[in-house]
């Protein structure tokens, strides 16, 4: 998009002001000239008659005495008045005297005066014809018009000069500063306050209103952004909480609160890699509730669910926080993962769990029905060649061995832990 050329508002105002001022100058100058013309024209006849009344007595003496030189002298004095372009004196004896521009005859304005006798004003001894040069009147009109026009033009120039200085100082400079501030303002700088460099004597005007309005807008935007940031943060926390809850639900067994098999499959390979990388021990305990199928069949699944919940809690009570974790592997089967735990320590932990189950679930009573619950445990420590499958399989086989060996026990036993670290029990 082509950038439009900048037209400073000061220049625009000056041009418009000058146009109207010039128009006013022409109108007022013309009006003044017209009024002067009317005034001059009004006094024109009076002026001509004053000239005639001044020279007629002297002309009357000169004509009466028939003194041509005196007559000629008088008409020369009359033509010295710029308004009189041509003078002609005619006596009753037939003598004529004239001077001036004869081309004005028939063109200029004519005035005719009788010359009375000096001794008897009722007796006429001649006549005086004056022809007025109206071009002089027009020239005077133009002269007055030019003087008025130039005077108003000079005055206007001074006024416009003052206006220009005021506009540039009080309007153009603040507006340019405002434009530069807005142009260079970025989204992350909305908190930067708008501060303009105004003249010390600057009054509270529309510029100040614009500044206050912009600052108010900045405050509103900043407040809105802060509110939005707080809202986004709140929504983020809520979303994170919801995601954590959802994640927890996705990896947690809804009945017992233990982890589920999905998490086991995701997390257990990492435990094995850590154990191999740092050459640390890793043990697992495979366990389940003894005769659980019979409990379900005889007492119903509701009782079975309560037993599983209590059994899972017994296991969790013996775990180390932030280190060990327990998984409901399926049905009544649970797997306890013991990082950094050798076989003998894992057997001890399994034995504690067995005793906890035996103690807490030995005399359960559900609706008047007494139940004695126990559990069996199989323990295995990861060997150098173990994979996830082989480690879990070996712990499962020790569990099977414990069940075949009478249940309510931990296999292998603590005294056999050194000899059977990576062996598989004979369950045939």
Short mmCIF file of C-alpha atoms in Angstrom, two decimals, residues 90-234:
data_model
loop_
_atom_site.label_atom_id
_atom_site.label_comp_id
_atom_site.label_asym_id
_atom_site.label_seq_id
_atom_site.Cartn_x
_atom_site.Cartn_y
_atom_site.Cartn_z
CA UNK A 90 -15.12 83.87 -22.97
CA UNK A 91 -15.97 87.59 -22.57
CA UNK A 92 -19.04 89.32 -23.96
CA UNK A 93 -16.73 91.25 -26.29
CA UNK A 94 -15.90 87.99 -28.05
CA UNK A 95 -12.41 87.44 -26.63
CA UNK A 96 -11.59 83.84 -25.61
CA UNK A 97 -8.81 82.53 -23.37
CA UNK A 98 -8.13 78.82 -22.77
CA UNK A 99 -5.54 76.47 -21.36
CA UNK A 100 -5.24 72.76 -20.47
CA UNK A 101 -5.96 69.54 -22.35
CA UNK A 102 -8.35 70.33 -25.20
CA UNK A 103 -8.83 66.58 -25.80
CA UNK A 104 -11.04 66.52 -22.75
CA UNK A 105 -13.68 68.58 -24.53
CA UNK A 106 -16.74 66.39 -24.86
CA UNK A 107 -15.19 63.67 -22.68
CA UNK A 108 -14.78 65.21 -19.26
CA UNK A 109 -17.43 66.58 -16.96
CA UNK A 110 -18.28 70.18 -17.89
CA UNK A 111 -19.06 73.04 -15.49
CA UNK A 112 -20.13 76.51 -16.75
CA UNK A 113 -19.97 79.64 -14.57
CA UNK A 114 -21.03 83.22 -15.39
CA UNK A 115 -18.54 86.04 -14.74
CA UNK A 116 -20.39 89.02 -13.13
CA UNK A 117 -19.26 92.61 -13.50
CA UNK A 118 -17.28 93.88 -10.51
CA UNK A 119 -19.56 96.88 -10.09
CA UNK A 120 -22.85 95.18 -10.77
CA UNK A 121 -23.26 91.49 -10.01
CA UNK A 122 -26.42 91.36 -12.10
CA UNK A 123 -24.52 92.24 -15.24
CA UNK A 124 -22.69 89.34 -16.94
CA UNK A 125 -19.42 90.20 -18.69
CA UNK A 126 -18.34 86.70 -19.60
CA UNK A 127 -18.36 83.00 -18.83
CA UNK A 128 -15.92 80.41 -17.49
CA UNK A 129 -16.05 76.78 -18.68
CA UNK A 130 -14.32 74.12 -16.59
CA UNK A 131 -13.85 70.56 -17.82
CA UNK A 132 -12.97 68.10 -15.09
CA UNK A 133 -10.60 65.16 -15.72
CA UNK A 134 -12.41 62.20 -14.12
CA UNK A 135 -9.39 59.96 -14.73
CA UNK A 136 -7.81 61.78 -11.84
CA UNK A 137 -10.76 60.69 -9.72
CA UNK A 138 -10.30 57.10 -10.82
CA UNK A 139 -6.56 57.22 -10.20
CA UNK A 140 -7.16 58.56 -6.73
CA UNK A 141 -9.65 55.77 -6.13
CA UNK A 142 -7.08 53.15 -7.23
CA UNK A 143 -4.44 54.86 -5.13
CA UNK A 144 -6.61 54.69 -2.04
CA UNK A 145 -7.49 51.07 -2.79
CA UNK A 146 -3.81 50.07 -3.13
CA UNK A 147 -2.86 51.82 0.08
CA UNK A 148 -5.65 50.13 2.00
CA UNK A 149 -4.95 46.75 0.37
CA UNK A 150 -1.21 46.87 1.05
CA UNK A 151 -1.78 48.02 4.60
CA UNK A 152 -4.17 45.18 5.32
CA UNK A 153 -1.86 42.75 3.54
CA UNK A 154 1.10 43.75 5.70
CA UNK A 155 -1.05 43.52 8.82
CA UNK A 156 -2.30 40.10 7.74
CA UNK A 157 1.27 38.93 7.12
CA UNK A 158 2.24 39.87 10.66
CA UNK A 159 -0.88 38.19 12.04
CA UNK A 160 -0.29 35.05 9.99
CA UNK A 161 3.34 34.96 11.10
CA UNK A 162 2.22 35.06 14.72
CA UNK A 163 -0.42 32.40 14.02
CA UNK A 164 2.20 30.17 12.37
CA UNK A 165 4.49 30.41 15.38
CA UNK A 166 1.67 29.67 17.79
CA UNK A 167 0.36 26.75 15.73
CA UNK A 168 3.77 25.16 15.33
CA UNK A 169 4.60 25.51 19.00
CA UNK A 170 1.23 24.66 20.52
CA UNK A 171 -0.24 22.31 17.88
CA UNK A 172 2.18 20.89 15.34
CA UNK A 173 4.98 19.92 17.77
CA UNK A 174 2.69 18.19 20.30
CA UNK A 175 0.82 16.38 17.51
CA UNK A 176 4.09 15.18 15.95
CA UNK A 177 5.31 13.97 19.33
CA UNK A 178 2.01 12.15 19.82
CA UNK A 179 2.22 10.62 16.32
CA UNK A 180 5.82 9.47 16.89
CA UNK A 181 4.90 7.99 20.26
CA UNK A 182 1.95 6.06 18.82
CA UNK A 183 3.95 4.91 15.77
CA UNK A 184 6.78 3.52 17.91
CA UNK A 185 4.48 2.02 20.56
CA UNK A 186 4.56 -1.78 20.67
CA UNK A 187 2.22 -4.20 22.37
CA UNK A 188 4.71 -4.89 25.17
CA UNK A 189 5.15 -1.15 25.81
CA UNK A 190 1.55 -0.20 26.56
CA UNK A 191 2.56 0.69 30.11
CA UNK A 192 4.93 3.44 28.87
CA UNK A 193 3.33 6.73 29.79
CA UNK A 194 2.75 9.40 27.14
CA UNK A 195 4.68 12.51 28.17
CA UNK A 196 4.88 15.39 25.66
CA UNK A 197 7.34 18.29 25.79
CA UNK A 198 5.04 21.30 25.91
CA UNK A 199 5.88 24.96 26.28
CA UNK A 200 6.21 26.17 29.92
CA UNK A 201 3.28 28.55 29.46
CA UNK A 202 1.11 25.94 27.75
CA UNK A 203 -2.50 26.20 28.87
CA UNK A 204 -4.98 23.37 29.38
CA UNK A 205 -6.35 23.01 25.85
CA UNK A 206 -7.57 20.38 23.40
CA UNK A 207 -4.00 19.04 23.18
CA UNK A 208 -4.09 18.36 26.91
CA UNK A 209 -7.49 16.71 26.44
CA UNK A 210 -5.99 14.42 23.77
CA UNK A 211 -3.06 13.57 26.06
CA UNK A 212 -5.38 12.85 28.99
CA UNK A 213 -7.65 10.80 26.76
CA UNK A 214 -4.73 8.76 25.44
CA UNK A 215 -3.38 8.22 28.95
CA UNK A 216 -6.84 7.14 30.08
CA UNK A 217 -6.97 4.73 27.14
CA UNK A 218 -3.52 3.38 28.11
CA UNK A 219 -4.66 2.86 31.69
CA UNK A 220 -7.80 1.06 30.49
CA UNK A 221 -5.82 -1.15 28.10
CA UNK A 222 -3.21 -1.90 30.76
CA UNK A 223 -5.94 -2.74 33.27
CA UNK A 224 -7.65 -4.96 30.68
CA UNK A 225 -4.34 -6.67 29.87
CA UNK A 226 -3.66 -7.22 33.58
CA UNK A 227 -7.14 -8.64 34.03
CA UNK A 228 -6.66 -10.84 30.99
CA UNK A 229 -3.25 -11.98 32.24
CA UNK A 230 -4.77 -12.83 35.61
CA UNK A 231 -7.66 -14.57 33.89
CA UNK A 232 -5.31 -16.50 31.60
CA UNK A 233 -3.17 -17.45 34.60
CA UNK A 234 -6.26 -18.56 36.50
#
